Short mmCIF file of C-alpha atoms in Angstrom, two decimals:
data_model
loop_
_atom_site.label_atom_id
_atom_site.label_comp_id
_atom_site.label_asym_id
_atom_site.label_seq_id
_atom_site.Cartn_x
_atom_site.Cartn_y
_atom_site.Cartn_z
CA MET A 1364 82.08 120.60 114.15
CA ASP A 1365 83.18 122.79 111.22
CA ASP A 1366 81.71 125.90 112.83
CA TYR A 1367 83.32 125.07 116.18
CA ILE A 1368 86.78 124.68 114.64
CA ALA A 1369 86.29 127.87 112.62
CA SER A 1370 85.26 129.85 115.69
CA LYS A 1371 88.24 128.58 117.72
CA SER A 1372 90.68 129.49 114.96
CA SER A 1373 89.12 132.96 114.67
CA GLU A 1374 89.42 133.49 118.44
CA LYS A 1375 93.14 132.72 118.22
CA ASN A 1376 93.72 134.56 114.92
CA ILE A 1377 94.80 131.36 113.17
CA GLU A 1378 94.57 131.28 109.38
CA ARG A 1379 92.18 128.76 107.80
CA TYR A 1380 92.56 127.19 104.39
CA GLY A 1381 89.74 125.30 102.70
CA LEU A 1382 90.52 122.10 100.88
CA GLU A 1383 87.53 122.64 98.60
CA THR A 1384 84.69 125.11 98.19
CA THR A 1385 81.05 124.55 99.16
CA GLU A 1386 80.18 124.57 95.46
CA GLU A 1387 82.72 121.81 94.80
CA GLN A 1388 81.25 119.74 97.65
CA ILE A 1389 77.69 120.11 96.35
CA ASP A 1390 78.80 119.21 92.82
CA LEU A 1391 80.55 116.06 94.09
CA ILE A 1392 77.56 114.99 96.19
CA ASN A 1393 75.26 115.42 93.19
CA LYS A 1394 77.62 113.36 91.00
CA ASP A 1395 77.83 110.67 93.69
CA VAL A 1396 74.05 110.41 93.97
CA GLU A 1397 73.50 110.37 90.18
CA GLY A 1398 74.64 106.78 89.80
CA MET A 1399 73.08 105.52 93.01
CA PRO A 1400 69.91 103.42 92.80
CA ARG A 1401 66.96 105.37 94.22
CA LYS A 1402 66.35 102.71 96.89
CA ASN A 1403 69.92 103.05 98.24
CA HIS A 1404 69.72 106.83 98.25
CA LYS A 1405 66.39 106.74 100.09
CA ARG A 1406 67.78 104.31 102.69
CA ARG A 1407 70.90 106.47 103.23
CA LEU A 1408 68.79 109.60 103.77
CA SER A 1409 66.36 107.75 106.06
CA ASN A 1410 69.24 106.61 108.29
CA ILE A 1411 70.58 110.15 108.56
CA LEU A 1412 67.14 111.58 109.33
CA GLU A 1413 66.53 108.92 111.99
CA LYS A 1414 69.76 109.86 113.78
CA ILE A 1415 68.73 113.51 113.71
CA ARG A 1416 65.23 112.74 115.01
CA MET A 1417 66.60 110.68 117.91
CA GLN A 1418 68.60 113.70 119.11
CA ASN A 1419 70.71 111.29 121.09
CA VAL A 1420 74.40 111.62 120.28
CA ILE A 1421 75.24 108.60 122.43
CA ALA A 1422 73.29 106.45 119.97
CA CYS A 1423 75.54 107.64 117.18
CA GLU A 1424 78.34 105.08 116.92
CA GLU A 1425 80.72 107.55 115.31
CA ILE A 1426 80.58 109.81 118.37
CA ASN A 1427 81.68 106.90 120.55
CA TRP A 1428 84.56 106.12 118.20
CA TYR A 1429 85.75 109.70 118.34
CA SER A 1430 85.40 110.08 122.10
CA GLU A 1431 87.23 106.82 122.80
CA MET A 1432 89.77 107.23 119.98
CA ALA A 1433 88.85 103.65 119.07
CA MET A 1434 88.69 104.03 115.30
CA ASP A 1435 89.78 101.25 113.00
CA TYR A 1436 91.27 103.16 110.10
CA GLN A 1437 91.45 100.02 107.91
CA LEU A 1438 94.64 101.31 106.31
CA ASN A 1439 95.14 98.09 104.33
CA ILE A 1440 91.65 98.13 102.79
CA PRO A 1441 91.25 99.62 99.28
CA CYS A 1442 89.00 102.66 98.93
CA SER A 1443 85.55 101.88 97.59
CA ASN A 1444 84.37 105.32 96.46
CA GLU A 1445 86.76 106.83 93.96
CA LEU A 1446 84.78 110.04 93.41
CA MET A 1447 84.13 110.93 97.05
CA LEU A 1448 87.34 109.61 98.63
CA THR A 1449 90.25 108.73 96.36
CA ASP A 1450 89.98 111.67 93.95
CA ARG A 1451 89.29 114.20 96.70
CA ASN A 1452 92.08 112.92 98.96
CA ASP A 1453 94.58 113.05 96.09
CA LYS A 1454 93.53 116.60 95.25
CA TRP A 1455 93.69 117.67 98.92
CA MET A 1456 97.14 116.14 99.42
CA THR A 1457 98.54 118.55 96.85
CA LYS A 1458 97.38 121.46 99.01
CA ILE A 1459 98.19 119.79 102.33
CA SER A 1460 101.76 118.87 101.40
CA LYS A 1461 102.47 122.46 100.29
CA LEU A 1462 101.07 123.87 103.54
CA LEU A 1463 102.98 121.36 105.69
CA ALA A 1464 106.21 122.29 103.92
CA GLU A 1465 105.66 125.90 105.06
CA LYS A 1466 104.29 125.50 108.61
CA ASN A 1467 102.65 123.28 111.20
CA CYS A 1468 99.02 122.56 110.38
CA PHE A 1469 95.90 121.25 112.07
CA ILE A 1470 93.97 119.34 109.41
CA ALA A 1471 90.28 118.65 109.99
CA VAL A 1472 88.45 116.28 107.64
CA GLY A 1473 85.72 113.68 107.93
CA LEU A 1474 86.71 110.27 109.28
CA SER A 1475 86.40 108.50 105.92
CA HIS A 1476 89.11 110.74 104.49
CA LEU A 1477 91.57 109.39 107.05
CA MET A 1478 90.72 105.75 106.42
CA TYR A 1479 91.71 103.12 103.88
CA GLU A 1480 94.69 102.86 101.54
CA CYS A 1481 93.82 106.12 99.79
CA GLY A 1482 93.31 107.98 103.07
CA LEU A 1483 95.22 111.04 104.15
CA ILE A 1484 96.98 109.11 106.94
CA ASN A 1485 98.52 106.67 104.45
CA GLN A 1486 99.34 109.43 101.99
CA LEU A 1487 101.08 111.50 104.67
CA MET A 1488 103.09 108.47 105.83
CA GLU A 1489 104.08 107.75 102.22
CA LEU A 1490 105.50 111.28 102.08
CA GLY A 1491 107.60 110.51 105.16
CA TYR A 1492 105.46 112.17 107.83
CA THR A 1493 104.87 110.55 111.21
CA VAL A 1494 101.14 110.56 111.99
CA THR A 1495 100.26 110.43 115.69
CA PRO A 1496 96.71 110.60 117.09
CA ILE A 1497 96.14 113.21 119.78
CA LYS A 1498 93.40 112.55 122.32
CA VAL A 1499 90.80 115.32 122.36
CA LYS A 1500 89.75 116.56 125.79
#
């Protein structure tokens, strides 16, 4: 998805701004895994590998959510992962709010970053923005 969005923006000469670097992402993932029991980490990786092996995107529940726009953003539920969600979303909002003050923006992030009380949707609404989903064709 990232490569697709990047290629479309390049085709239309639209500027792209990263919310964090690849190095920052890798560092955060390593920190997140450090405290995780080995059994949980192994199970998480096994689930991801199984989805890849199946090569069947219909079996991936997230794809169905996206295609049907039937996501439950759980905006009243507290965030459970401070390192990977709350801290990152707060840091990103600093950049996002500055960009939105200057121009219209298309913001692409993973689904979890939109969800929960700490999500970007709630944070944008708290700043007075109206957030409206747009169906993707």
